[in-house]
Tab-separated table of C-alpha atoms in Angstrom:
chain	number	residue	atom	x	y	z
A	1	MET	CA	-2.086	12.811	-13.726
A	2	ILE	CA	-1.729	9.675	-11.574
A	3	LEU	CA	1.656	8.676	-10.185
A	4	VAL	CA	2.680	5.707	-8.032
A	5	THR	CA	5.568	5.357	-5.600
A	6	GLY	CA	6.734	3.013	-2.856
A	7	ASP	CA	7.143	3.044	0.926
A	8	THR	CA	7.617	6.418	2.572
A	9	HIS	CA	7.850	5.421	6.269
A	10	GLY	CA	6.893	8.938	7.282
A	11	ASP	CA	9.585	10.568	5.113
A	12	PHE	CA	7.919	12.587	2.356
A	13	SER	CA	10.956	14.532	1.188
A	14	ARG	CA	10.776	12.845	-2.236
A	15	PHE	CA	7.742	15.048	-2.918
A	16	SER	CA	9.604	18.325	-2.392
A	17	PRO	CA	9.828	20.486	-5.533
A	18	ASP	CA	13.595	19.909	-5.775
A	19	HIS	CA	13.115	16.144	-6.095
A	20	PHE	CA	9.669	16.145	-7.676
A	21	PRO	CA	9.416	18.933	-10.277
A	22	GLU	CA	6.160	17.491	-11.652
A	23	THR	CA	4.392	19.076	-8.682
A	24	LYS	CA	4.596	22.459	-10.392
A	25	ALA	CA	2.138	21.313	-13.052
A	26	MET	CA	-0.182	19.341	-10.754
A	27	THR	CA	-3.506	20.180	-9.114
A	28	LYS	CA	-5.599	18.517	-6.426
A	29	ALA	CA	-7.280	16.571	-9.240
A	30	ASP	CA	-3.920	14.805	-9.737
A	31	ALA	CA	-2.871	12.027	-7.386
A	32	VAL	CA	0.276	10.412	-6.013
A	33	ILE	CA	-0.339	6.892	-4.693
A	34	ILE	CA	1.931	5.331	-2.040
A	35	CYS	CA	2.067	1.519	-2.057
A	36	GLY	CA	2.072	0.927	1.685
A	37	ASP	CA	4.199	1.745	4.731
A	38	PHE	CA	2.919	5.305	4.586
A	39	GLY	CA	4.001	5.859	8.195
A	40	GLY	CA	2.463	9.291	8.503
A	41	ILE	CA	0.206	8.457	11.434
A	42	PHE	CA	2.146	6.569	14.067
A	43	ALA	CA	2.560	8.376	17.379
A	44	ASP	CA	0.498	11.600	17.103
A	45	THR	CA	3.603	13.764	17.438
A	46	PRO	CA	3.876	17.417	16.367
A	47	VAL	CA	6.364	16.298	13.723
A	48	GLU	CA	3.792	13.932	12.226
A	49	ALA	CA	1.149	16.650	12.240
A	50	HIS	CA	3.591	18.984	10.496
A	51	TRP	CA	4.230	16.495	7.682
A	52	LEU	CA	0.548	15.684	7.240
A	53	ASP	CA	-0.133	19.403	6.939
A	54	TRP	CA	2.808	19.682	4.555
A	55	LEU	CA	1.298	16.948	2.340
A	56	GLU	CA	-2.073	18.685	2.477
A	57	ASP	CA	-0.388	21.847	1.209
A	58	ARG	CA	1.086	20.094	-1.843
A	59	SER	CA	-0.536	20.800	-5.198
A	60	PHE	CA	-1.653	17.152	-5.573
A	61	THR	CA	-3.765	14.659	-3.608
A	62	THR	CA	-1.878	11.980	-1.643
A	63	LEU	CA	-3.406	8.495	-1.620
A	64	PHE	CA	-2.015	5.386	0.049
A	65	VAL	CA	-2.707	1.763	0.776
A	66	ASP	CA	-1.475	0.584	4.160
A	67	GLY	CA	1.567	-1.609	4.642
A	68	ASN	CA	2.768	-3.493	7.690
A	69	HIS	CA	4.640	-0.580	9.304
A	70	GLU	CA	1.533	1.377	10.285
A	71	ASN	CA	-0.144	2.191	13.586
A	72	PHE	CA	-3.390	0.402	12.810
A	73	GLU	CA	-4.982	1.380	16.095
A	74	LYS	CA	-4.748	5.064	15.157
A	75	LEU	CA	-5.345	4.568	11.438
A	76	ASN	CA	-8.524	2.572	11.943
A	77	ALA	CA	-9.848	5.116	14.446
A	78	PHE	CA	-10.583	7.541	11.582
A	79	LEU	CA	-14.161	7.658	10.340
A	80	VAL	CA	-14.930	5.674	7.191
A	81	HIS	CA	-16.100	7.620	4.143
A	82	ILE	CA	-16.934	6.713	0.549
A	83	TRP	CA	-14.665	8.310	-2.054
A	84	HIS	CA	-14.623	7.514	-5.781
A	85	GLY	CA	-16.600	4.333	-5.159
A	86	GLY	CA	-14.634	2.816	-2.277
A	87	LYS	CA	-14.059	3.156	1.458
A	88	VAL	CA	-11.408	5.563	2.711
A	89	HIS	CA	-10.038	7.291	5.791
A	90	TYR	CA	-9.347	11.020	5.549
A	91	LEU	CA	-6.156	11.934	7.427
A	92	ARG	CA	-6.457	15.345	5.831
A	93	PRO	CA	-8.914	16.470	3.126
A	94	HIS	CA	-6.359	15.513	0.454
A	95	VAL	CA	-4.346	12.858	2.323
A	96	ILE	CA	-6.447	9.735	1.977
A	97	HIS	CA	-6.085	6.094	3.037
A	98	LEU	CA	-7.488	3.690	0.425
A	99	MET	CA	-8.901	0.887	2.537
A	100	ARG	CA	-8.527	-2.822	1.889
A	101	GLY	CA	-10.651	-4.770	-0.549
A	102	GLN	CA	-11.982	-1.701	-2.386
A	103	VAL	CA	-12.436	-0.789	-6.038
A	104	PHE	CA	-11.967	2.883	-6.915
A	105	GLU	CA	-12.439	4.807	-10.142
A	106	ILE	CA	-9.816	7.546	-10.325
A	107	GLY	CA	-9.049	9.570	-13.424
A	108	GLY	CA	-10.942	7.177	-15.655
A	109	LEU	CA	-9.082	4.108	-14.341
A	110	THR	CA	-10.259	1.432	-11.927
A	111	PHE	CA	-8.027	0.385	-9.030
A	112	PHE	CA	-8.347	-2.594	-6.684
A	113	THR	CA	-6.646	-1.957	-3.337
A	114	MET	CA	-5.497	-4.539	-0.796
A	115	GLY	CA	-3.017	-3.190	1.724
A	116	GLY	CA	-1.246	-5.048	4.489
A	117	ALA	CA	1.673	-7.468	4.677
A	118	ALA	CA	3.360	-9.807	7.116
A	119	SER	CA	6.384	-8.183	8.751
A	120	HIS	CA	9.646	-9.826	7.770
A	121	ASP	CA	11.730	-8.113	10.444
A	122	ILE	CA	10.375	-9.964	13.481
A	123	GLN	CA	12.343	-13.202	13.264
A	124	ASP	CA	13.079	-13.020	16.995
A	125	GLY	CA	9.481	-12.422	17.992
A	126	VAL	CA	6.950	-9.836	19.104
A	127	LEU	CA	7.074	-8.743	22.732
A	128	ASP	CA	3.943	-8.042	24.753
A	129	PRO	CA	4.375	-4.969	27.005
A	130	GLU	CA	1.825	-6.487	29.395
A	131	ALA	CA	4.058	-9.488	30.090
A	132	PRO	CA	5.695	-9.445	33.563
A	133	ASP	CA	9.175	-9.975	32.111
A	134	PHE	CA	8.739	-7.493	29.258
A	135	GLU	CA	11.370	-4.959	30.340
A	136	GLU	CA	13.989	-7.606	31.022
A	137	ARG	CA	13.378	-9.336	27.683
A	138	TYR	CA	13.242	-6.039	25.819
A	139	TRP	CA	16.671	-4.878	26.946
A	140	GLN	CA	18.140	-8.330	26.541
A	141	MET	CA	16.967	-8.458	22.919
A	142	ARG	CA	18.226	-4.927	22.321
A	143	ARG	CA	21.675	-5.897	23.598
A	144	MET	CA	21.637	-8.952	21.315
A	145	ARG	CA	20.528	-6.781	18.375
A	146	SER	CA	17.611	-9.120	17.840
A	147	ARG	CA	15.020	-8.428	15.158
A	148	PHE	CA	11.838	-7.947	17.142
A	149	ARG	CA	8.976	-5.531	17.650
A	150	VAL	CA	6.572	-4.599	20.431
A	151	LYS	CA	2.848	-5.237	20.238
A	152	GLY	CA	0.796	-2.049	20.244
A	153	ILE	CA	3.871	0.162	19.927
A	154	THR	CA	5.783	-0.921	16.831
A	155	TRP	CA	3.652	-3.876	15.662
A	156	TRP	CA	-0.063	-4.625	15.331
A	157	PRO	CA	-1.774	-7.898	14.371
A	158	GLU	CA	-3.960	-5.916	11.963
A	159	GLU	CA	-1.010	-5.794	9.580
A	160	LEU	CA	-2.745	-8.771	7.934
A	161	PRO	CA	-6.344	-8.500	6.693
A	162	SER	CA	-9.300	-9.845	8.625
A	163	GLU	CA	-11.744	-12.402	7.237
A	164	ALA	CA	-14.237	-9.572	6.736
A	165	GLU	CA	-11.714	-7.670	4.600
A	166	TYR	CA	-11.022	-10.737	2.458
A	167	ASP	CA	-14.760	-11.278	1.992
A	168	GLU	CA	-15.340	-7.639	1.072
A	169	ALA	CA	-12.501	-7.769	-1.449
A	170	VAL	CA	-14.066	-10.738	-3.236
A	171	LYS	CA	-17.520	-9.146	-3.252
A	172	ASN	CA	-16.190	-5.896	-4.689
A	173	LEU	CA	-14.210	-7.689	-7.393
A	174	GLU	CA	-17.284	-9.707	-8.302
A	175	LYS	CA	-19.211	-6.444	-8.774
A	176	VAL	CA	-16.769	-5.403	-11.506
A	177	ASN	CA	-16.543	-8.920	-13.023
A	178	TRP	CA	-12.934	-9.260	-11.786
A	179	LEU	CA	-11.819	-6.579	-14.246
A	180	VAL	CA	-9.744	-3.554	-13.154
A	181	ASP	CA	-7.055	-1.445	-14.759
A	182	CYS	CA	-4.586	-1.559	-11.881
A	183	VAL	CA	-4.023	-3.451	-8.608
A	184	LEU	CA	-2.412	-1.610	-5.690
A	185	THR	CA	-0.988	-3.648	-2.807
A	186	HIS	CA	1.916	-3.616	-0.383
A	187	CYS	CA	3.039	-7.214	-0.847
A	188	LEU	CA	2.840	-9.468	-3.923
A	189	PRO	CA	1.139	-12.742	-4.863
A	190	THR	CA	2.999	-15.806	-3.639
A	191	SER	CA	4.395	-16.928	-7.004
A	192	VAL	CA	5.619	-13.436	-7.918
A	193	MET	CA	7.131	-12.899	-4.464
A	194	GLU	CA	9.035	-16.182	-4.683
A	195	ARG	CA	10.647	-14.986	-7.900
A	196	LEU	CA	12.260	-12.163	-5.934
A	197	SER	CA	13.863	-14.274	-3.219
A	198	THR	CA	13.401	-17.553	-1.408
A	199	ASP	CA	13.784	-15.616	1.861
A	200	TYR	CA	10.182	-14.402	1.702
A	201	ILE	CA	7.669	-16.755	3.319
A	202	PRO	CA	4.188	-17.164	1.805
A	203	ASP	CA	1.238	-16.398	4.053
A	204	LYS	CA	-2.533	-16.109	3.861
A	205	LEU	CA	-2.408	-12.661	2.261
A	206	THR	CA	0.126	-13.561	-0.446
A	207	ASP	CA	-1.920	-16.703	-1.192
A	208	PHE	CA	-5.085	-14.593	-1.413
A	209	LEU	CA	-3.326	-12.228	-3.815
A	210	GLU	CA	-2.248	-15.272	-5.831
A	211	MET	CA	-5.926	-16.132	-6.266
A	212	VAL	CA	-6.683	-12.528	-7.271
A	213	MET	CA	-3.850	-12.615	-9.808
A	214	ARG	CA	-5.237	-15.772	-11.399
A	215	ARG	CA	-8.869	-14.636	-11.495
A	216	CYS	CA	-8.612	-10.908	-12.075
A	217	ARG	CA	-7.986	-9.223	-15.421
A	218	PHE	CA	-5.736	-6.209	-14.994
A	219	ASP	CA	-3.071	-4.209	-16.814
A	220	PHE	CA	-0.599	-3.494	-14.013
A	221	TRP	CA	0.038	-4.429	-10.405
A	222	TYR	CA	2.014	-2.085	-8.181
A	223	ALA	CA	3.517	-3.048	-4.804
A	224	GLY	CA	6.029	-1.710	-2.279
A	225	HIS	CA	7.335	-3.665	0.731
A	226	TYR	CA	10.450	-5.186	-0.852
A	227	HIS	CA	12.552	-1.988	-0.855
A	228	GLN	CA	13.597	-2.114	-4.481
A	229	ASN	CA	12.679	-0.493	-7.778
A	230	ARG	CA	12.026	-3.374	-10.122
A	231	VAL	CA	9.820	-4.405	-13.011
A	232	VAL	CA	9.281	-8.112	-12.363
A	233	ASP	CA	7.622	-8.676	-15.728
A	234	ASP	CA	5.363	-6.719	-18.044
A	235	ARG	CA	2.681	-6.264	-15.366
A	236	PHE	CA	4.224	-6.407	-11.878
A	237	ILE	CA	6.130	-3.312	-10.756
A	238	ILE	CA	7.792	-2.933	-7.343
A	239	GLN	CA	8.314	0.629	-6.161
A	240	ARG	CA	10.708	2.136	-3.656
A	241	GLU	CA	11.719	5.787	-4.165
A	242	GLN	CA	10.864	5.677	-7.859
A	243	VAL	CA	7.755	7.598	-8.944
A	244	THR	CA	5.950	6.162	-11.957
A	245	GLU	CA	3.298	7.930	-13.998
A	246	LEU	CA	0.299	6.070	-15.380
A	247	LYS	CA	-0.568	7.290	-18.867
A	248	GLN	CA	-3.854	6.530	-20.595
A	249	SER	CA	-3.825	5.438	-24.234
A	250	PRO	CA	-6.315	3.444	-26.362
A	251	LEU	CA	-4.083	0.412	-26.899
A	252	ARG	CA	-6.346	-2.595	-26.462
A	253	GLN	CA	-9.849	-3.923	-25.957
A	254	GLN	CA	-10.977	-5.062	-22.524
A	255	ILE	CA	-13.660	-7.613	-21.926
A	256	ALA	CA	-16.433	-5.707	-20.189
A	257	GLY	CA	-18.693	-8.676	-19.493
A	258	ALA	CA	-19.156	-12.326	-20.199
A	259	ASP	CA	-20.077	-11.789	-23.875
A	260	ASP	CA	-19.655	-8.095	-24.703
A	261	THR	CA	-16.470	-6.201	-25.541
A	262	GLN	CA	-15.794	-2.508	-25.632
A	263	GLU	CA	-12.813	-0.242	-26.180
A	264	ASN	CA	-11.341	1.290	-23.027
A	265	ASP	CA	-8.266	3.321	-22.243
A	266	SER	CA	-5.346	1.149	-21.278
A	267	ILE	CA	-2.236	2.128	-19.372
A	268	SER	CA	1.317	2.693	-20.480
A	269	ILE	CA	4.184	3.300	-18.081
A	270	LYS	CA	6.330	6.416	-18.110
A	271	PHE	CA	9.527	6.222	-15.998
């Protein structure tokens, strides 16, 4: 069983048995995937440790791509391991960060992962705590209810991928002939994002995902970030609290190479 949900921001109550009865029939071989803004490793507090342990104690495995509301300094300090064909960070043995630009095979399906997003709640800027006028500006902006964040405390430049991560993504997609079952990201390709609202501004990552959308053959693309549950069209699904199950069924043929075809399991959506 593979299920997908949206941003958690450190609140995992949706996975309690009262809200998530499916857990009673799940094992560690089953997975719940969070589409960014996991938020479970932010300040190394006892509360965070409690919830990570709580997730580890669930009957399923928790997987996540990163969003923009993550502490990338702490997240990237974890050792890199290979899991199901791609690079990961283990926060706990069964709480796993799916790193950017990777292709994983999970439960007979292939997933391309590309976390990250540009924050859209920093219209009034990012403050540097090393600046001599930081405290004065901080309290001034608080009084004005400005939309800002603080570098190294609530915001990190690593929210957007590096050139190395873009390059690795392309190389890994080339290895599978740009063919995957499902794409997992936090934000969406530029053209899909613009269909949601003109308030969202394209950036290098959304443009990169636009290229992936045009070149890659895939069944479904899941994203979080936009705080809504919405099926944009027959392939793009935005998640918030909703949990969606991916079901395998032999519905179509996929092109396996330049000239050969073979029958593979496809994906249907169960809401």
